[in-house]
PDB file of C-alpha atoms in Angstrom:
ATOM      1  CA  MET P   1       4.032  -2.273 -37.407  1.00 70.00           C
ATOM      2  CA  GLY P   2       5.944  -6.035 -36.947  1.00 84.00           C
ATOM      3  CA  TYR P   3       8.463  -6.325 -34.297  1.00 93.00           C
ATOM      4  CA  ARG P   4      10.219  -9.121 -32.908  1.00 95.00           C
ATOM      5  CA  LEU P   5      11.211  -7.640 -29.649  1.00 97.00           C
ATOM      6  CA  VAL P   6       9.310  -5.031 -27.523  1.00 98.00           C
ATOM      7  CA  ILE P   7      11.696  -3.352 -24.818  1.00 98.00           C
ATOM      8  CA  PHE P   8      10.021  -2.000 -21.799  1.00 98.00           C
ATOM      9  CA  ASP P   9      11.167   0.767 -19.332  1.00 98.00           C
ATOM     10  CA  PHE P  10       9.848  -0.396 -15.774  1.00 98.00           C
ATOM     11  CA  ASP P  11       9.173   2.732 -13.447  1.00 97.00           C
ATOM     12  CA  GLY P  12       5.865   4.680 -14.949  1.00 96.00           C
ATOM     13  CA  THR P  13       5.546   2.523 -17.863  1.00 98.00           C
ATOM     14  CA  LEU P  14       4.959  -1.021 -16.445  1.00 98.00           C
ATOM     15  CA  ALA P  15       5.243  -0.237 -12.640  1.00 98.00           C
ATOM     16  CA  ASP P  16       2.994   2.826 -11.136  1.00 97.00           C
ATOM     17  CA  SER P  17       5.558   3.914  -8.963  1.00 96.00           C
ATOM     18  CA  ALA P  18       4.644   7.791  -9.066  1.00 94.00           C
ATOM     19  CA  ASP P  19       2.687   7.772  -5.564  1.00 94.00           C
ATOM     20  CA  TRP P  20       5.594   5.978  -4.208  1.00 96.00           C
ATOM     21  CA  MET P  21       8.067   8.292  -5.351  1.00 95.00           C
ATOM     22  CA  ARG P  22       6.204  11.334  -3.948  1.00 94.00           C
ATOM     23  CA  GLY P  23       6.360   9.786  -0.397  1.00 95.00           C
ATOM     24  CA  ILE P  24      10.151   9.325  -0.333  1.00 96.00           C
ATOM     25  CA  PHE P  25      11.374  12.010  -2.577  1.00 95.00           C
ATOM     26  CA  ASN P  26      11.918  15.073  -0.026  1.00 96.00           C
ATOM     27  CA  ASP P  27      13.747  12.338   2.463  1.00 97.00           C
ATOM     28  CA  VAL P  28      16.055  11.341  -0.142  1.00 96.00           C
ATOM     29  CA  ALA P  29      16.713  15.114  -1.049  1.00 96.00           C
ATOM     30  CA  ARG P  30      17.784  15.795   2.544  1.00 96.00           C
ATOM     31  CA  ARG P  31      20.005  12.785   2.880  1.00 96.00           C
ATOM     32  CA  TYR P  32      21.738  13.538  -0.300  1.00 96.00           C
ATOM     33  CA  GLY P  33      21.529  17.563  -0.149  1.00 95.00           C
ATOM     34  CA  PHE P  34      19.786  18.298  -3.004  1.00 95.00           C
ATOM     35  CA  ARG P  35      16.481  20.482  -3.204  1.00 94.00           C
ATOM     36  CA  SER P  36      13.139  19.460  -1.712  1.00 95.00           C
ATOM     37  CA  VAL P  37       9.916  20.143  -3.658  1.00 94.00           C
ATOM     38  CA  SER P  38       6.352  20.432  -2.884  1.00 94.00           C
ATOM     39  CA  ALA P  39       3.956  18.253  -4.564  1.00 91.00           C
ATOM     40  CA  GLU P  40       2.908  21.128  -7.065  1.00 93.00           C
ATOM     41  CA  GLU P  41       6.419  21.634  -7.863  1.00 94.00           C
ATOM     42  CA  LEU P  42       6.697  17.869  -8.744  1.00 91.00           C
ATOM     43  CA  GLU P  43       3.891  18.082 -10.804  1.00 91.00           C
ATOM     44  CA  ALA P  44       5.111  20.902 -13.036  1.00 94.00           C
ATOM     45  CA  LEU P  45       8.704  19.203 -13.079  1.00 93.00           C
ATOM     46  CA  ARG P  46       6.835  16.553 -15.197  1.00 94.00           C
ATOM     47  CA  GLY P  47       7.107  19.152 -18.350  1.00 95.00           C
ATOM     48  CA  GLN P  48      10.833  19.147 -18.201  1.00 95.00           C
ATOM     49  CA  ASP P  49      13.337  16.466 -19.401  1.00 93.00           C
ATOM     50  CA  THR P  50      15.812  14.803 -17.153  1.00 91.00           C
ATOM     51  CA  ARG P  51      18.588  17.086 -17.643  1.00 92.00           C
ATOM     52  CA  ALA P  52      16.608  20.248 -16.888  1.00 94.00           C
ATOM     53  CA  ILE P  53      14.956  18.332 -13.547  1.00 95.00           C
ATOM     54  CA  VAL P  54      18.667  17.641 -12.428  1.00 93.00           C
ATOM     55  CA  ALA P  55      19.913  21.286 -12.903  1.00 94.00           C
ATOM     56  CA  HIS P  56      16.673  22.107 -11.113  1.00 94.00           C
ATOM     57  CA  LEU P  57      17.289  20.216  -8.031  1.00 95.00           C
ATOM     58  CA  GLY P  58      20.943  21.218  -8.225  1.00 95.00           C
ATOM     59  CA  VAL P  59      22.055  17.340  -8.074  1.00 94.00           C
ATOM     60  CA  PRO P  60      25.901  17.438  -8.561  1.00 92.00           C
ATOM     61  CA  ALA P  61      26.749  14.543 -11.352  1.00 90.00           C
ATOM     62  CA  TRP P  62      29.042  12.961  -8.744  1.00 93.00           C
ATOM     63  CA  LYS P  63      26.176  12.203  -6.096  1.00 94.00           C
ATOM     64  CA  MET P  64      23.831  10.423  -8.761  1.00 93.00           C
ATOM     65  CA  PRO P  65      25.369   6.949  -8.625  1.00 93.00           C
ATOM     66  CA  PHE P  66      24.965   6.987  -4.762  1.00 95.00           C
ATOM     67  CA  ILE P  67      21.584   8.581  -5.025  1.00 95.00           C
ATOM     68  CA  ALA P  68      20.558   5.723  -7.631  1.00 94.00           C
ATOM     69  CA  ALA P  69      21.961   2.783  -5.513  1.00 95.00           C
ATOM     70  CA  HIS P  70      20.152   4.325  -2.581  1.00 96.00           C
ATOM     71  CA  MET P  71      16.773   4.224  -4.364  1.00 96.00           C
ATOM     72  CA  ARG P  72      17.273   0.961  -5.500  1.00 96.00           C
ATOM     73  CA  LYS P  73      17.465  -0.276  -1.961  1.00 97.00           C
ATOM     74  CA  LEU P  74      14.571   1.563  -0.761  1.00 97.00           C
ATOM     75  CA  VAL P  75      12.579  -0.334  -3.840  1.00 97.00           C
ATOM     76  CA  THR P  76      13.772  -3.224  -2.335  1.00 97.00           C
ATOM     77  CA  ARG P  77      12.137  -2.409   0.908  1.00 97.00           C
ATOM     78  CA  ASP P  78       8.949  -1.261  -0.489  1.00 97.00           C
ATOM     79  CA  ALA P  79       8.676  -3.470  -3.316  1.00 96.00           C
ATOM     80  CA  HIS P  80       4.812  -4.625  -1.953  1.00 95.00           C
ATOM     81  CA  ARG P  81       3.637  -1.215  -2.132  1.00 96.00           C
ATOM     82  CA  ILE P  82       4.499  -0.714  -5.618  1.00 97.00           C
ATOM     83  CA  PRO P  83       1.756  -1.909  -7.979  1.00 98.00           C
ATOM     84  CA  LEU P  84       1.736  -2.635 -11.611  1.00 98.00           C
ATOM     85  CA  PHE P  85      -0.577  -0.619 -13.928  1.00 97.00           C
ATOM     86  CA  PRO P  86      -3.694  -2.253 -14.357  1.00 97.00           C
ATOM     87  CA  GLY P  87      -3.577  -4.443 -17.628  1.00 96.00           C
ATOM     88  CA  VAL P  88       0.288  -5.320 -17.397  1.00 97.00           C
ATOM     89  CA  GLU P  89       0.107  -8.650 -16.851  1.00 97.00           C
ATOM     90  CA  ALA P  90      -2.367  -9.388 -19.397  1.00 96.00           C
ATOM     91  CA  LEU P  91      -0.637  -7.324 -22.095  1.00 97.00           C
ATOM     92  CA  LEU P  92       2.731  -9.217 -21.333  1.00 97.00           C
ATOM     93  CA  GLU P  93       1.029 -12.598 -21.696  1.00 97.00           C
ATOM     94  CA  GLN P  94      -0.836 -11.280 -25.273  1.00 95.00           C
ATOM     95  CA  LEU P  95       2.569 -10.138 -26.576  1.00 96.00           C
ATOM     96  CA  GLN P  96       4.292 -13.260 -25.655  1.00 96.00           C
ATOM     97  CA  ALA P  97       1.576 -15.448 -27.055  1.00 94.00           C
ATOM     98  CA  ARG P  98       2.406 -13.683 -30.212  1.00 93.00           C
ATOM     99  CA  GLY P  99       5.671 -15.114 -30.337  1.00 93.00           C
ATOM    100  CA  ILE P 100       7.295 -11.438 -29.505  1.00 95.00           C
ATOM    101  CA  ALA P 101      10.144 -11.416 -27.352  1.00 97.00           C
ATOM    102  CA  LEU P 102      10.271  -8.907 -24.378  1.00 98.00           C
ATOM    103  CA  ALA P 103      12.973  -7.351 -22.796  1.00 98.00           C
ATOM    104  CA  VAL P 104      13.383  -4.743 -19.867  1.00 98.00           C
ATOM    105  CA  VAL P 105      15.794  -1.990 -19.679  1.00 98.00           C
ATOM    106  CA  SER P 106      15.826   0.047 -16.602  1.00 97.00           C
ATOM    107  CA  SER P 107      17.671   2.185 -13.940  1.00 95.00           C
ATOM    108  CA  ASN P 108      15.867   0.014 -11.598  1.00 96.00           C
ATOM    109  CA  SER P 109      17.721  -3.224 -10.455  1.00 97.00           C
ATOM    110  CA  GLU P 110      16.624  -6.549 -12.003  1.00 97.00           C
ATOM    111  CA  GLN P 111      15.905  -7.997  -8.440  1.00 97.00           C
ATOM    112  CA  ASN P 112      13.524  -5.104  -7.799  1.00 98.00           C
ATOM    113  CA  VAL P 113      11.940  -5.241 -11.419  1.00 98.00           C
ATOM    114  CA  ARG P 114      11.504  -8.999 -10.736  1.00 98.00           C
ATOM    115  CA  LEU P 115       9.977  -8.509  -7.050  1.00 98.00           C
ATOM    116  CA  VAL P 116       7.380  -5.860  -8.573  1.00 98.00           C
ATOM    117  CA  LEU P 117       6.508  -8.021 -11.760  1.00 98.00           C
ATOM    118  CA  GLY P 118       5.924 -11.070  -9.793  1.00 97.00           C
ATOM    119  CA  PRO P 119       7.034 -14.693 -10.658  1.00 97.00           C
ATOM    120  CA  VAL P 120       4.439 -15.204 -13.369  1.00 98.00           C
ATOM    121  CA  ALA P 121       4.895 -11.877 -15.471  1.00 98.00           C
ATOM    122  CA  SER P 122       8.783 -11.476 -14.927  1.00 98.00           C
ATOM    123  CA  ALA P 123       9.180 -15.192 -16.431  1.00 98.00           C
ATOM    124  CA  ARG P 124       7.762 -13.648 -19.474  1.00 98.00           C
ATOM    125  CA  ILE P 125      10.521 -10.964 -19.765  1.00 98.00           C
ATOM    126  CA  ARG P 126      13.304 -12.887 -21.762  1.00 98.00           C
ATOM    127  CA  HIS P 127      16.120 -10.333 -21.614  1.00 98.00           C
ATOM    128  CA  TYR P 128      16.830  -7.940 -18.611  1.00 98.00           C
ATOM    129  CA  ALA P 129      19.450  -5.245 -18.814  1.00 97.00           C
ATOM    130  CA  CYS P 130      19.024  -3.345 -15.493  1.00 97.00           C
ATOM    131  CA  GLY P 131      20.978  -0.724 -13.419  1.00 94.00           C
ATOM    132  CA  ALA P 132      21.346   1.657 -16.093  1.00 91.00           C
ATOM    133  CA  GLY P 133      22.769   4.820 -15.280  1.00 89.00           C
ATOM    134  CA  ILE P 134      20.320   7.940 -15.556  1.00 86.00           C
ATOM    135  CA  PHE P 135      21.686   8.603 -18.879  1.00 88.00           C
ATOM    136  CA  GLY P 136      23.033   5.222 -19.678  1.00 91.00           C
ATOM    137  CA  LYS P 137      20.264   3.453 -21.195  1.00 95.00           C
ATOM    138  CA  ARG P 138      21.745   3.438 -24.692  1.00 95.00           C
ATOM    139  CA  VAL P 139      24.346   0.837 -24.129  1.00 96.00           C
ATOM    140  CA  LYS P 140      21.662  -1.439 -22.505  1.00 97.00           C
ATOM    141  CA  PHE P 141      19.616  -1.210 -25.531  1.00 98.00           C
ATOM    142  CA  ARG P 142      22.589  -2.437 -27.399  1.00 97.00           C
ATOM    143  CA  LYS P 143      23.220  -5.194 -25.328  1.00 96.00           C
ATOM    144  CA  VAL P 144      19.499  -6.119 -25.299  1.00 98.00           C
ATOM    145  CA  LEU P 145      19.523  -6.218 -29.371  1.00 98.00           C
ATOM    146  CA  LYS P 146      22.631  -8.476 -29.390  1.00 97.00           C
ATOM    147  CA  ALA P 147      20.964 -10.978 -26.882  1.00 97.00           C
ATOM    148  CA  ALA P 148      17.984 -11.075 -28.621  1.00 97.00           C
ATOM    149  CA  GLY P 149      19.493 -11.323 -31.930  1.00 97.00           C
ATOM    150  CA  VAL P 150      17.755  -8.742 -33.695  1.00 96.00           C
ATOM    151  CA  ARG P 151      18.150  -5.763 -35.895  1.00 97.00           C
ATOM    152  CA  PRO P 152      17.345  -2.182 -34.545  1.00 97.00           C
ATOM    153  CA  SER P 153      14.372  -1.824 -37.092  1.00 95.00           C
ATOM    154  CA  GLU P 154      12.760  -5.319 -35.561  1.00 96.00           C
ATOM    155  CA  ALA P 155      12.549  -3.722 -32.178  1.00 97.00           C
ATOM    156  CA  LEU P 156      10.400  -1.234 -30.431  1.00 97.00           C
ATOM    157  CA  SER P 157      11.178   0.521 -26.905  1.00 98.00           C
ATOM    158  CA  VAL P 158       8.211   1.731 -24.681  1.00 98.00           C
ATOM    159  CA  GLY P 159       9.098   4.158 -21.935  1.00 97.00           C
ATOM    160  CA  ASP P 160       7.440   7.428 -20.403  1.00 97.00           C
ATOM    161  CA  GLU P 161      10.626   9.504 -20.183  1.00 96.00           C
ATOM    162  CA  VAL P 162      12.597  11.591 -23.019  1.00 96.00           C
ATOM    163  CA  ARG P 163      15.441   9.934 -22.102  1.00 95.00           C
ATOM    164  CA  ASP P 164      13.845   6.744 -23.075  1.00 96.00           C
ATOM    165  CA  ILE P 165      13.020   8.105 -26.270  1.00 97.00           C
ATOM    166  CA  GLU P 166      16.464   9.627 -27.232  1.00 96.00           C
ATOM    167  CA  ALA P 167      18.443   6.500 -25.953  1.00 96.00           C
ATOM    168  CA  ALA P 168      16.309   4.228 -28.249  1.00 97.00           C
ATOM    169  CA  ALA P 169      16.290   6.619 -31.365  1.00 97.00           C
ATOM    170  CA  ALA P 170      20.009   6.663 -31.043  1.00 97.00           C
ATOM    171  CA  GLU P 171      20.146   2.887 -31.654  1.00 97.00           C
ATOM    172  CA  GLY P 172      17.726   3.309 -34.386  1.00 97.00           C
ATOM    173  CA  ILE P 173      15.069   1.693 -32.368  1.00 98.00           C
ATOM    174  CA  ALA P 174      11.229   2.604 -32.936  1.00 97.00           C
ATOM    175  CA  THR P 175       9.948   4.277 -29.696  1.00 98.00           C
ATOM    176  CA  ALA P 176       6.577   4.151 -27.927  1.00 98.00           C
ATOM    177  CA  ALA P 177       6.211   6.678 -25.590  1.00 98.00           C
ATOM    178  CA  VAL P 178       3.417   6.235 -23.078  1.00 97.00           C
ATOM    179  CA  THR P 179       1.475   9.192 -21.174  1.00 97.00           C
ATOM    180  CA  TRP P 180       0.624   7.621 -17.889  1.00 96.00           C
ATOM    181  CA  GLY P 181       4.112   7.762 -16.429  1.00 95.00           C
ATOM    182  CA  TYR P 182       6.404  10.677 -15.333  1.00 94.00           C
ATOM    183  CA  ALA P 183       6.487  12.919 -18.438  1.00 96.00           C
ATOM    184  CA  THR P 184       3.813  15.234 -19.701  1.00 96.00           C
ATOM    185  CA  GLU P 185       2.327  14.256 -22.970  1.00 97.00           C
ATOM    186  CA  ALA P 186       3.451  17.453 -24.394  1.00 97.00           C
ATOM    187  CA  LEU P 187       6.843  17.008 -23.695  1.00 97.00           C
ATOM    188  CA  LEU P 188       6.995  13.546 -24.967  1.00 97.00           C
ATOM    189  CA  ARG P 189       5.338  14.315 -28.268  1.00 97.00           C
ATOM    190  CA  SER P 190       7.876  17.527 -28.737  1.00 97.00           C
ATOM    191  CA  ARG P 191      10.664  14.477 -29.122  1.00 96.00           C
ATOM    192  CA  ALA P 192       8.704  12.832 -31.983  1.00 97.00           C
ATOM    193  CA  PRO P 193       8.455   9.390 -30.861  1.00 98.00           C
ATOM    194  CA  THR P 194       7.216   6.648 -33.405  1.00 97.00           C
ATOM    195  CA  LEU P 195       3.951   6.267 -31.291  1.00 96.00           C
ATOM    196  CA  VAL P 196       2.255   8.010 -28.594  1.00 97.00           C
ATOM    197  CA  LEU P 197      -0.008   5.912 -26.363  1.00 97.00           C
ATOM    198  CA  THR P 198      -2.324   6.989 -23.850  1.00 96.00           C
ATOM    199  CA  ARG P 199      -3.681   3.520 -22.692  1.00 94.00           C
ATOM    200  CA  LEU P 200      -2.083   0.484 -22.194  1.00 93.00           C
ATOM    201  CA  ASP P 201      -4.296  -1.526 -24.647  1.00 91.00           C
ATOM    202  CA  GLU P 202      -3.204   0.645 -27.629  1.00 94.00           C
ATOM    203  CA  LEU P 203       0.026  -1.225 -27.440  1.00 94.00           C
ATOM    204  CA  SER P 204      -1.376  -4.586 -27.921  1.00 89.00           C
ATOM    205  CA  GLN P 205      -3.441  -3.089 -30.688  1.00 86.00           C
ATOM    206  CA  ALA P 206      -0.562  -1.346 -32.365  1.00 86.00           C
ATOM    207  CA  VAL P 207       2.064  -4.257 -31.999  1.00 86.00           C
ATOM    208  CA  ALA P 208       2.084  -7.262 -34.536  1.00 74.00           C
ATOM    209  CA  PRO P 209       4.684 -10.168 -34.991  1.00 69.00           C
ATOM    210  CA  PHE P 210       7.509  -9.315 -37.361  1.00 67.00           C
ATOM    211  CA  PRO P 211       6.674 -10.770 -40.756  1.00 70.00           C
ATOM    212  CA  GLY P 212       8.016 -14.708 -40.740  1.00 61.00           C
ATOM    213  CA  ALA P 213       8.666 -14.340 -36.961  1.00 56.00           C
TER     214      ALA P 213
END
């Protein structure tokens, strides 16, 4: 399949932030007055979409922007503890070498994404649209398409959550769901993404430059 643009989610897709998230989750819950959970409960929540998780935790909608801002501050503090998944840097290099433009659409901040990626990998990303609200990625996808000058049919979104699939599909963008992140494979498959990837190297095999690019 040919694409001019590949748009990556960050946490759970490029950055292996799950262990870090488990470590800080209940501290954040106590700070903002939502439900603390056990490790087993966190694992079970991977099989639920974001709306169901928010409801289960009892997080009021008005608190979500404040929680997100606090989380971004914690990532800035702990960026050195959050690794990339093995093979990410090589993958970005391969895709860039094929003439495919790369973008990141994330709820995290651009500063944090760049910190975790490091100077070489972050320089390979042509377009950043960060700081998205938990259900605000659709407008970010639209912004990236416009900045890159590509049609939705020429782009592929790569993410690890249902909300990534839903937001991209709503803009007519093909979707690749990755199983190494937050959501379970069964949940991701239930939303019928264009591709399901179980290994990072499968993306390189699946993506070719758009004809004439």
